[in-house]
Amino acid sequence: MYQKMYIIHCLSIESYAKRMILGSVAVLLSSVFADAAVLYLGDYTDSTAKVAIAPEVSDIGSLSIDGESSISTTDRIVIGQNGFGEAFMDDEAQFVSDKFFVGQNEFGEGELTALGQSSISAVDIYVAYETGSEGTITLLEAASVSASYNLIIGNASKGSLIMGDNSQAEATASIFIGPNGSGTLEADGYASFISEQFTIASGNSGTGVVNLSENVTVTAREDVKIGVNGSAVMNLSDNVKIDATDDVYIGYSGEGEWNVTGSAIVTAGDDITLGRNSGSRGVATISDNASVSSGYFIVGDEGYGEVHVSDNATLNVSQGAYIGLFEEGSLSFFSGGTGQFDSVNLGYEGGVGTLSVDGVNTVVGVSNSIIVGWGVEDEGAVGNINLGRGGRIEIDETGLGISFALEQYDVANISFTIGDNGAGVVDSGTISTPNLGLGTVYNSYTEAFTETLGTVTLSILLDEGTALSKGDTFVLIEYGMWDGHTFDNVSNGSTLTVDDYIFMIKYDDQISDGLRAITATVIPEPTNFALWVSWGIVSLVMAGRRLNTRHVITFVVCH
């Protein structure tokens, strides 16, 4: 059975009945014209009136309202309770209720389309409320949906919200996408979202996909959470803006994927965390002129975290970055991606943290310090820095510099890959630092470095297919000088053969600004300074040595 109800322009109906049902009782109102129409169900105070479209399994019901018409009840409005229900709104029409459902029960399927500044207002709004239901809300032409508590898309089944043309969605508490069902959000054309929490896939069985483009804005008065317990994906492009007053989580206790591209801008007032709790997984890609900013940036908290920054995208962290805080985390910059940090910590309290920088115009700037391998007591940490062709790490001259392996059980690795940097030049990456503490920790109280027992390895990797020529030079650590230390068993003129190439390490006699330098080459098996080869990798191991001010270490191909 199929019934329609039209409320067009001049119609005023007041009903104090408990229910008004479309689908079981045929009500047909049409071709009535005047200024405004209002259909009230309930007396606004104690009525339990209910509006239901398609209340039975076999029902098909349709409702269309326009011309500033209003349907208001103090109980609920249901579109697709057990059968198929659809509603069309236009020209500033309104739905007002306590509870609002689009697709309520197991066989309920609902579709709501709102145009022309129409609005839906309720305490709670549900799309696909129970298992087996299905619902879709489409908002265009500045239409809006407002929940004084929660807006829930895909509560227990398949629910969708589609928005464009300056449409708006607002919830005083939370906007949930796929809490226990399958939720999808598609928005473009200057659509906007405002809520306290913006959450995707909060339940264990929840899945959520959010695609935002073309100048969409999201304002969260507290947090944005992607993959709270379930699996979630958020894609941002084309000048989308997200502003979270507090935190952004990708993989809170579930799995989160975050793709920020196309000049999108994300700002978190406090932290951005990937892999927050045990068993979680968070992966982020920031590319194509996108910008992400936060106070702290944590990759691999108690779960797994992974971040890639490329193609002129920027990552700005005003406080500190922790990569591999308690578990495994990696942060990679390539193809012109850039980052700016106050400090970077790689590996902390048993975690494994890796920072990779590769490619021309790929620069990571640090104001204060980089700590590689910072365990607590007997929980050793592993920190890695991987520098590829043309990548640069630059620490301010007023900063503390780099410290490696701060505790006995810590491991720090730094590797430089020699190869084509993309501009037809064979070179490696560079590190600029005022201090380099290898196997040492800086004590701010005594203002001195204290030698520890961590393991530090500096490696030079030859990129596959790289053709080296005599005289090729690779600057590995820019500007600096040894602070009164000399190498044991080091003499001038010694060389090292690696894969038929002879490498010589030397320290230039002439350094700008009048700094003195030491010229030396490494001989095999010195006491505290060693070069060795294993599987095509040249490794330079330094124990208890540090650099300060500015020193240049240059690898020169001599044969």
Coordinates of C-alpha atoms in Angstrom, one line a residue:
M1 CA 0.0 0.0 0.0
Y2 CA 1.4 3.4 -0.9
Q3 CA 0.2 6.7 0.5
K4 CA 1.3 10.3 0.2
M5 CA 0.8 13.3 2.3
Y6 CA 1.3 16.8 0.9
I7 CA 1.4 20.0 3.0
I8 CA 1.6 22.9 0.6
H9 CA 1.3 26.6 1.6
C10 CA -2.1 27.3 3.1
L11 CA -2.9 24.5 5.6
S12 CA -3.3 24.6 9.3
I13 CA -4.1 21.4 11.1
E14 CA -4.0 21.0 14.9
S15 CA -4.3 17.5 16.2
Y16 CA -4.3 16.3 19.8
A17 CA -4.5 12.6 18.8
K18 CA -1.7 10.3 20.1
R19 CA -0.6 9.2 16.7
M20 CA -0.6 10.4 13.1
I21 CA 0.4 7.6 10.8
L22 CA 1.1 7.6 7.1
G23 CA 1.1 4.2 5.6
S24 CA -1.8 2.6 7.4
V25 CA -4.3 5.4 7.0
A26 CA -4.5 7.2 3.7
V27 CA -4.3 11.0 4.1
L28 CA -4.1 13.0 1.0
L29 CA -3.9 16.8 1.1
S30 CA -3.0 18.7 -2.0
S31 CA -3.6 21.7 -4.1
V32 CA -4.3 24.1 -1.2
F33 CA -2.5 27.4 -1.4
A34 CA -1.9 30.4 0.8
D35 CA 0.8 31.8 3.0
A36 CA 1.8 29.2 5.6
A37 CA 0.9 25.8 6.9
V38 CA 1.5 24.3 10.3
L39 CA 0.7 20.7 11.3
Y40 CA 0.9 20.2 15.1
L41 CA 0.7 16.8 16.6
G42 CA 0.5 17.1 20.4
D43 CA 0.1 20.1 22.7
Y44 CA 3.8 20.9 23.1
T45 CA 3.7 20.0 26.8
D46 CA 2.7 16.5 27.8
S47 CA 1.5 14.9 24.5
T48 CA 3.1 11.7 23.4
A49 CA 2.0 12.2 19.8
K50 CA 3.9 10.3 17.2
V51 CA 4.4 10.8 13.5
A52 CA 5.2 7.6 11.6
I53 CA 5.7 7.1 7.9
A54 CA 5.5 3.5 6.9
P55 CA 4.9 1.9 10.3
E56 CA 4.3 -1.6 9.0
V57 CA 6.6 -4.0 7.1
S58 CA 4.6 -3.8 3.9
D59 CA 3.9 -0.1 4.1
I60 CA 5.2 2.6 1.7
G61 CA 4.6 6.1 2.8
S62 CA 5.6 9.5 1.4
L63 CA 5.4 13.0 2.9
S64 CA 6.2 16.4 1.2
I65 CA 6.1 19.8 2.9
D66 CA 7.1 23.2 1.8
G67 CA 6.2 26.9 2.0
E68 CA 7.4 27.4 5.6
S69 CA 5.3 24.5 6.7
S70 CA 6.0 22.8 10.1
I71 CA 5.4 19.4 11.6
S72 CA 6.0 19.5 15.3
T73 CA 5.6 16.9 18.1
T74 CA 6.9 16.5 21.6
D75 CA 7.4 12.7 21.0
R76 CA 9.0 11.4 17.9
I77 CA 9.0 11.6 14.1
V78 CA 9.8 8.3 12.3
I79 CA 10.5 8.1 8.6
G80 CA 10.6 4.4 7.7
Q81 CA 9.6 2.7 10.9
N82 CA 9.1 -0.9 9.6
G83 CA 8.5 -0.3 5.9
F84 CA 9.8 2.2 3.4
G85 CA 9.2 5.9 4.2
E86 CA 10.3 9.0 2.5
A87 CA 10.0 12.7 3.2
F88 CA 10.7 15.8 1.1
M89 CA 11.2 19.3 2.5
D90 CA 11.6 22.6 0.7
D91 CA 11.2 26.4 1.1
E92 CA 12.0 26.7 4.9
A93 CA 9.9 23.7 6.0
Q94 CA 10.5 22.4 9.5
F95 CA 10.4 19.1 11.4
V96 CA 10.6 19.5 15.2
S97 CA 10.4 16.6 17.7
D98 CA 12.0 15.0 20.7
K99 CA 13.3 11.9 18.9
F100 CA 13.8 11.8 15.1
F101 CA 14.4 8.5 13.2
V102 CA 15.2 7.9 9.6
G103 CA 15.0 4.1 9.3
Q104 CA 14.1 2.8 12.8
N105 CA 13.3 -0.9 13.1
E106 CA 14.7 -4.1 11.5
F107 CA 12.8 -3.7 8.2
G108 CA 12.5 0.1 8.3
E109 CA 14.0 2.1 5.5
G110 CA 13.9 5.9 5.4
E111 CA 14.9 8.7 3.1
L112 CA 14.8 12.4 3.9
T113 CA 15.7 15.1 1.5
A114 CA 15.7 18.7 2.7
L115 CA 16.2 21.7 0.4
G116 CA 15.7 25.5 0.5
Q117 CA 16.8 26.3 4.0
S118 CA 14.5 23.6 5.5
S119 CA 15.4 22.4 9.0
I120 CA 15.2 19.3 11.2
S121 CA 15.4 19.9 15.0
A122 CA 15.3 17.2 17.7
V123 CA 16.9 16.2 21.0
D124 CA 18.4 13.1 19.4
I125 CA 18.5 12.3 15.6
Y126 CA 19.1 8.7 14.5
V127 CA 19.7 7.4 11.0
A128 CA 19.5 3.5 10.8
Y129 CA 18.6 3.0 14.4
E130 CA 18.3 -0.8 14.8
T131 CA 20.0 -3.7 13.1
G132 CA 18.6 -4.3 9.6
S133 CA 17.3 -0.8 9.2
E134 CA 18.6 1.7 6.6
G135 CA 18.4 5.4 6.3
T136 CA 19.7 8.4 4.4
I137 CA 19.5 12.2 5.0
T138 CA 20.3 14.6 2.2
L139 CA 20.7 18.3 3.0
L140 CA 21.2 20.8 0.2
E141 CA 20.6 24.5 -0.4
A142 CA 21.4 25.6 3.1
A143 CA 19.2 23.0 4.8
S144 CA 20.1 22.1 8.3
V145 CA 19.9 19.4 11.0
S146 CA 20.3 20.3 14.7
A147 CA 20.4 17.9 17.7
S148 CA 20.3 19.4 21.1
Y149 CA 22.1 16.2 22.3
N150 CA 23.4 13.7 19.7
L151 CA 23.3 13.3 15.9
I152 CA 23.9 9.6 15.1
I153 CA 24.5 8.3 11.5
G154 CA 24.5 4.5 11.2
N155 CA 23.6 3.8 14.8
A156 CA 23.3 0.0 14.4
S157 CA 23.0 -0.5 10.6
K158 CA 23.6 1.3 7.3
G159 CA 23.1 5.1 7.6
S160 CA 24.2 8.0 5.4
L161 CA 24.4 11.7 5.6
I162 CA 24.9 13.7 2.4
M163 CA 25.5 17.4 2.6
G164 CA 26.3 20.3 0.2
D165 CA 25.4 23.9 -0.8
N166 CA 26.1 25.6 2.5
S167 CA 24.1 23.0 4.5
Q168 CA 24.7 22.7 8.3
A169 CA 24.8 19.9 10.9
E170 CA 25.0 20.7 14.6
A171 CA 24.9 18.7 17.8
T172 CA 25.3 20.1 21.3
A173 CA 27.0 16.9 22.4
S174 CA 28.3 14.6 19.7
I175 CA 28.1 13.8 16.0
F176 CA 28.6 10.0 15.6
I177 CA 29.4 8.4 12.3
G178 CA 28.9 4.6 12.4
P179 CA 28.9 4.0 16.2
N180 CA 27.8 0.4 16.0
G181 CA 26.6 0.1 12.4
S182 CA 28.0 1.4 9.1
G183 CA 28.0 5.2 8.8
T184 CA 28.9 7.3 5.8
L185 CA 29.2 11.0 5.6
E186 CA 29.7 12.8 2.3
A187 CA 30.0 16.6 2.3
D188 CA 31.1 19.4 0.0
G189 CA 30.2 22.9 -1.1
Y190 CA 30.8 24.8 2.1
A191 CA 28.9 22.5 4.3
S192 CA 29.6 22.9 8.0
F193 CA 29.6 20.8 11.2
I194 CA 29.6 22.0 14.8
S195 CA 29.6 19.7 17.9
E196 CA 31.4 19.0 21.1
Q197 CA 32.7 15.7 19.9
F198 CA 33.1 14.5 16.3
T199 CA 33.4 10.7 16.4
I200 CA 33.8 8.0 13.8
A201 CA 33.2 4.3 14.6
S202 CA 32.9 4.4 18.4
G203 CA 31.5 0.9 18.9
N204 CA 33.4 -2.4 18.5
S205 CA 31.4 -3.3 15.4
G206 CA 31.1 0.2 14.0
T207 CA 32.6 1.3 10.7
G208 CA 32.6 4.8 9.4
V209 CA 33.7 6.6 6.3
V210 CA 33.8 10.4 6.1
N211 CA 34.7 12.2 2.8
L212 CA 34.9 16.0 3.1
S213 CA 35.8 18.3 0.2
E214 CA 35.3 21.8 -1.3
N215 CA 35.6 24.1 1.7
V216 CA 33.7 22.1 4.3
T217 CA 34.4 23.1 7.9
V218 CA 34.3 21.0 11.0
T219 CA 34.4 22.7 14.5
A220 CA 34.8 20.4 17.5
R221 CA 34.6 22.1 20.8
E222 CA 36.5 19.2 22.3
D223 CA 37.8 16.2 20.3
V224 CA 37.8 14.6 16.8
K225 CA 38.1 10.8 17.1
I226 CA 38.7 8.5 14.1
G227 CA 38.4 4.8 14.9
V228 CA 37.4 4.9 18.6
N229 CA 36.7 1.1 18.9
G230 CA 35.8 0.2 15.3
S231 CA 37.3 0.9 11.9
A232 CA 37.2 4.4 10.4
V233 CA 38.4 6.4 7.4
M234 CA 38.4 10.2 7.1
N235 CA 39.4 11.8 3.8
L236 CA 39.9 15.6 3.6
S237 CA 40.6 17.6 0.4
D238 CA 40.0 20.8 -1.4
N239 CA 40.4 23.4 1.3
V240 CA 38.6 21.6 4.1
K241 CA 39.2 23.1 7.5
I242 CA 39.0 21.1 10.8
D243 CA 39.4 22.9 14.1
A244 CA 39.5 20.8 17.3
T245 CA 39.7 22.8 20.6
D246 CA 41.4 19.8 22.3
D247 CA 42.6 16.6 20.6
V248 CA 42.5 14.7 17.4
Y249 CA 42.8 10.9 17.6
I250 CA 43.5 8.5 14.7
G251 CA 43.1 5.0 16.0
Y252 CA 41.9 5.6 19.6
S253 CA 41.2 2.0 20.5
G254 CA 40.3 0.8 17.0
E255 CA 41.7 1.4 13.6
G256 CA 41.8 4.9 12.0
E257 CA 43.0 6.1 8.6
W258 CA 43.4 9.8 7.9
N259 CA 44.1 11.3 4.5
V260 CA 44.6 15.1 4.5
T261 CA 45.3 16.5 1.0
G262 CA 44.4 19.3 -1.4
S263 CA 45.3 22.3 0.8
A264 CA 43.1 21.0 3.7
I265 CA 43.9 22.6 7.1
V266 CA 43.7 20.8 10.4
T267 CA 44.3 22.5 13.8
A268 CA 44.3 20.8 17.2
G269 CA 44.6 23.0 20.3
D270 CA 46.3 20.2 22.2
D271 CA 47.4 16.8 20.8
I272 CA 47.2 14.8 17.7
T273 CA 47.7 11.1 18.5
L274 CA 47.9 8.1 16.2
G275 CA 47.6 4.7 17.9
R276 CA 46.3 5.9 21.3
N277 CA 45.5 2.7 23.3
S278 CA 46.7 -0.9 23.3
G279 CA 45.8 -2.7 20.1
S280 CA 44.9 0.4 18.2
R281 CA 46.3 1.4 14.8
G282 CA 46.4 4.9 13.3
V283 CA 47.8 5.8 9.8
A284 CA 47.9 9.3 8.3
T285 CA 48.9 10.7 5.0
I286 CA 49.4 14.5 4.7
S287 CA 50.1 15.7 1.2
D288 CA 49.4 18.1 -1.7
N289 CA 49.9 21.5 0.2
A290 CA 47.8 20.4 3.2
S291 CA 48.7 21.8 6.6
V292 CA 48.4 20.1 10.1
S293 CA 49.1 21.9 13.3
S294 CA 49.0 20.8 17.0
G295 CA 50.5 21.3 20.4
Y296 CA 52.0 17.8 20.9
F297 CA 52.2 15.1 18.1
I298 CA 52.2 11.5 19.2
V299 CA 52.7 8.6 16.8
G300 CA 52.6 5.1 18.4
D301 CA 51.3 5.9 22.0
E302 CA 50.2 2.5 23.3
G303 CA 49.2 1.3 19.8
Y304 CA 50.8 1.5 16.3
G305 CA 51.2 4.8 14.5
E306 CA 52.4 5.8 11.1
V307 CA 52.5 9.2 9.3
H308 CA 53.6 10.3 5.8
V309 CA 54.1 13.9 4.8
S310 CA 54.8 14.8 1.2
D311 CA 54.2 17.1 -1.8
N312 CA 54.6 20.5 -0.1
A313 CA 52.4 19.6 2.8
T314 CA 53.5 20.9 6.3
L315 CA 53.3 19.5 9.8
N316 CA 53.7 22.2 12.6
V317 CA 54.1 21.0 16.2
S318 CA 54.5 23.9 18.7
Q319 CA 55.4 21.6 21.6
G320 CA 57.0 18.1 21.2
A321 CA 56.7 15.1 19.0
Y322 CA 56.9 11.6 20.4
I323 CA 57.4 9.0 17.8
G324 CA 57.2 5.5 19.3
L325 CA 56.2 6.6 22.8
F326 CA 55.4 3.1 24.2
E327 CA 54.9 1.1 21.0
E328 CA 56.0 1.5 17.4
G329 CA 55.7 4.7 15.5
S330 CA 57.1 6.2 12.3
L331 CA 57.1 9.7 10.8
S332 CA 58.3 10.1 7.2
F333 CA 58.8 13.2 5.1
F334 CA 59.5 12.9 1.4
S335 CA 59.0 14.7 -2.0
G336 CA 59.0 18.2 -0.5
G337 CA 57.1 17.6 2.7
T338 CA 58.2 19.8 5.6
G339 CA 57.9 19.8 9.3
Q340 CA 58.6 22.2 12.2
F341 CA 58.9 21.1 15.8
D342 CA 60.0 22.4 19.1
S343 CA 61.5 19.0 19.9
V344 CA 61.4 15.4 18.6
N345 CA 61.7 12.2 20.7
L346 CA 62.3 8.9 18.9
G347 CA 61.7 5.9 21.0
Y348 CA 60.5 6.3 24.6
E349 CA 59.8 3.9 27.5
G350 CA 60.2 0.7 25.4
G351 CA 58.9 2.2 22.2
V352 CA 60.5 2.1 18.7
G353 CA 60.5 5.5 16.9
T354 CA 61.7 6.2 13.4
L355 CA 62.1 9.6 11.6
S356 CA 62.7 9.5 7.8
V357 CA 63.6 12.5 5.7
D358 CA 64.1 11.9 1.9
G359 CA 64.1 14.1 -1.2
V360 CA 65.0 17.6 -2.5
N361 CA 63.3 20.4 -0.5
T362 CA 62.3 18.0 2.2
V363 CA 63.2 19.7 5.4
V364 CA 62.5 19.0 9.1
G365 CA 63.2 22.0 11.3
V366 CA 63.6 21.7 15.1
S367 CA 63.9 24.6 17.5
N368 CA 65.3 22.7 20.5
S369 CA 66.4 19.1 20.4
I370 CA 66.1 15.6 18.9
I371 CA 66.5 12.7 21.3
V372 CA 67.1 9.3 19.7
G373 CA 66.4 6.4 22.1
W374 CA 65.2 7.6 25.4
G375 CA 64.2 4.7 27.7
V376 CA 63.2 4.7 31.3
E377 CA 65.2 2.6 33.7
D378 CA 65.4 -0.9 32.3
E379 CA 62.8 -0.3 29.5
G380 CA 65.2 0.3 26.6
A381 CA 64.0 2.4 23.7
V382 CA 65.0 2.2 20.0
G383 CA 65.3 5.4 18.0
N384 CA 66.1 5.7 14.3
I385 CA 66.9 8.5 11.9
N386 CA 66.9 7.7 8.2
L387 CA 68.2 10.4 5.8
G388 CA 67.9 10.0 2.1
R389 CA 69.0 11.8 -1.0
G390 CA 68.6 15.6 -0.4
G391 CA 66.6 15.4 2.8
R392 CA 67.6 17.8 5.6
I393 CA 67.2 18.0 9.3
E394 CA 68.0 21.5 10.7
I395 CA 68.2 22.3 14.4
D396 CA 68.4 25.9 15.5
E397 CA 71.8 27.2 16.6
T398 CA 70.3 28.1 20.0
G399 CA 68.9 24.5 20.5
L400 CA 70.4 21.6 22.5
G401 CA 71.0 19.6 19.3
I402 CA 70.8 15.8 19.1
S403 CA 71.4 13.2 21.8
F404 CA 71.5 9.5 21.2
A405 CA 70.9 6.5 23.5
L406 CA 70.3 8.2 26.8
E407 CA 70.0 5.1 29.0
Q408 CA 72.0 1.8 29.3
Y409 CA 69.5 -0.3 27.3
D410 CA 68.8 2.2 24.6
V411 CA 69.7 1.8 20.9
A412 CA 70.1 4.7 18.5
N413 CA 70.6 4.3 14.7
I414 CA 71.3 7.0 12.2
S415 CA 71.7 6.2 8.5
F416 CA 72.4 8.2 5.4
T417 CA 71.5 6.8 2.0
I418 CA 73.8 7.9 -0.8
G419 CA 72.0 8.2 -4.2
D420 CA 70.4 10.4 -6.8
N421 CA 68.6 13.2 -4.9
G422 CA 66.1 13.7 -7.7
A423 CA 68.0 16.6 -9.3
G424 CA 70.6 14.6 -11.1
V425 CA 73.1 15.0 -8.2
V426 CA 74.5 12.0 -6.2
D427 CA 74.5 12.9 -2.6
S428 CA 73.1 12.0 0.8
G429 CA 70.9 13.8 3.3
T430 CA 72.3 16.4 5.8
I431 CA 71.9 17.1 9.5
S432 CA 72.6 20.6 10.9
T433 CA 72.9 20.7 14.7
P434 CA 74.7 22.8 17.3
N435 CA 75.5 19.7 19.4
L436 CA 75.7 16.0 18.7
G437 CA 75.7 13.8 21.8
L438 CA 76.5 10.2 20.8
G439 CA 75.8 7.8 23.7
T440 CA 75.5 10.8 26.0
V441 CA 72.8 12.8 27.8
Y442 CA 72.7 16.5 28.5
N443 CA 72.1 17.3 32.2
S444 CA 70.4 20.7 32.4
Y445 CA 71.3 21.0 36.1
T446 CA 75.0 20.6 35.6
E447 CA 75.0 22.0 32.1
A448 CA 77.2 19.1 31.0
F449 CA 77.0 15.9 28.9
T450 CA 77.3 12.6 30.9
E451 CA 78.5 9.5 29.1
T452 CA 76.1 6.5 29.2
L453 CA 76.2 2.9 27.9
G454 CA 73.6 3.0 25.1
T455 CA 74.5 1.7 21.6
V456 CA 74.8 4.2 18.8
T457 CA 75.4 3.4 15.1
L458 CA 75.9 5.8 12.2
S459 CA 75.5 4.1 8.9
I460 CA 76.0 5.0 5.3
L461 CA 73.9 3.1 2.8
L462 CA 74.7 2.9 -0.9
D463 CA 71.4 3.3 -2.9
E464 CA 70.9 0.4 -5.3
G465 CA 72.0 1.4 -8.8
T466 CA 73.9 4.4 -7.6
A467 CA 77.0 5.2 -9.8
L468 CA 79.7 7.0 -7.9
S469 CA 82.5 9.0 -9.4
K470 CA 85.8 10.1 -8.1
G471 CA 85.5 13.3 -6.1
D472 CA 81.8 12.9 -5.3
T473 CA 81.3 14.6 -1.9
F474 CA 78.5 13.9 0.7
V475 CA 78.0 16.3 3.6
L476 CA 76.6 14.2 6.4
I477 CA 76.6 16.6 9.3
E478 CA 76.8 20.3 8.5
Y479 CA 78.7 23.0 10.3
G480 CA 80.3 22.2 13.6
M481 CA 83.6 21.2 15.2
W482 CA 84.9 18.7 17.7
D483 CA 84.9 20.1 21.3
G484 CA 88.5 19.2 22.3
H485 CA 88.1 15.5 21.6
T486 CA 90.5 13.5 19.4
F487 CA 90.1 10.1 18.0
D488 CA 92.2 7.3 19.4
N489 CA 94.4 5.5 16.8
V490 CA 93.5 7.9 14.0
S491 CA 96.1 9.0 11.4
N492 CA 96.1 11.1 8.3
G493 CA 95.9 9.6 4.9
S494 CA 94.1 6.3 5.8
T495 CA 91.4 5.1 3.5
L496 CA 88.6 2.5 3.6
T497 CA 87.5 0.3 0.6
V498 CA 83.7 -0.4 0.3
D499 CA 82.4 -2.3 -2.7
D500 CA 85.4 -1.3 -4.8
Y501 CA 85.0 2.4 -3.8
I502 CA 87.5 4.0 -1.5
F503 CA 86.0 6.3 1.1
M504 CA 88.0 8.8 3.1
I505 CA 86.6 10.7 6.1
K506 CA 88.2 14.1 6.6
Y507 CA 87.6 17.2 8.6
D508 CA 88.2 20.4 6.6
D509 CA 90.9 22.7 7.8
Q510 CA 89.0 25.8 6.6
I511 CA 85.6 26.4 8.2
S512 CA 83.7 29.7 8.0
D513 CA 83.5 32.1 10.9
G514 CA 87.1 31.4 11.9
L515 CA 86.3 28.0 13.4
R516 CA 89.3 25.6 13.6
A517 CA 89.0 22.0 12.4
I518 CA 90.8 18.7 12.6
T519 CA 91.9 16.8 9.5
A520 CA 91.9 13.1 10.1
T521 CA 91.1 9.8 8.5
V522 CA 89.9 6.6 10.1
I523 CA 92.1 3.5 10.1
P524 CA 90.7 0.0 10.7
E525 CA 89.6 -1.0 14.2
P526 CA 90.4 2.0 16.3
T527 CA 89.6 2.0 20.0
N528 CA 86.6 4.4 20.2
F529 CA 85.9 5.1 16.5
A530 CA 85.2 2.4 14.0
L531 CA 84.2 2.0 10.4
W532 CA 82.9 -1.4 9.2
V533 CA 81.1 -2.9 6.3
S534 CA 78.2 -5.4 6.4
W535 CA 75.9 -6.3 3.5
G536 CA 76.8 -3.2 1.6
I537 CA 76.4 -0.8 4.6
V538 CA 79.2 1.3 5.8
S539 CA 78.7 1.9 9.5
L540 CA 80.4 4.5 11.7
V541 CA 80.2 3.7 15.4
M542 CA 81.0 6.4 17.9
A543 CA 81.1 5.9 21.7
G544 CA 81.0 8.7 24.2
R545 CA 81.7 11.4 21.7
R546 CA 79.8 14.6 21.0
L547 CA 80.0 17.5 18.6
N548 CA 79.1 21.1 19.5
T549 CA 79.2 24.5 17.8
R550 CA 79.4 23.6 14.0
H551 CA 81.3 20.8 12.4
V552 CA 81.4 19.4 8.9
I553 CA 81.7 15.7 8.3
T554 CA 82.3 15.0 4.6
F555 CA 82.5 11.6 2.8
V556 CA 84.7 11.8 -0.3
V557 CA 84.9 9.1 -3.0
C558 CA 88.7 8.8 -3.7
H559 CA 88.7 5.9 -6.2

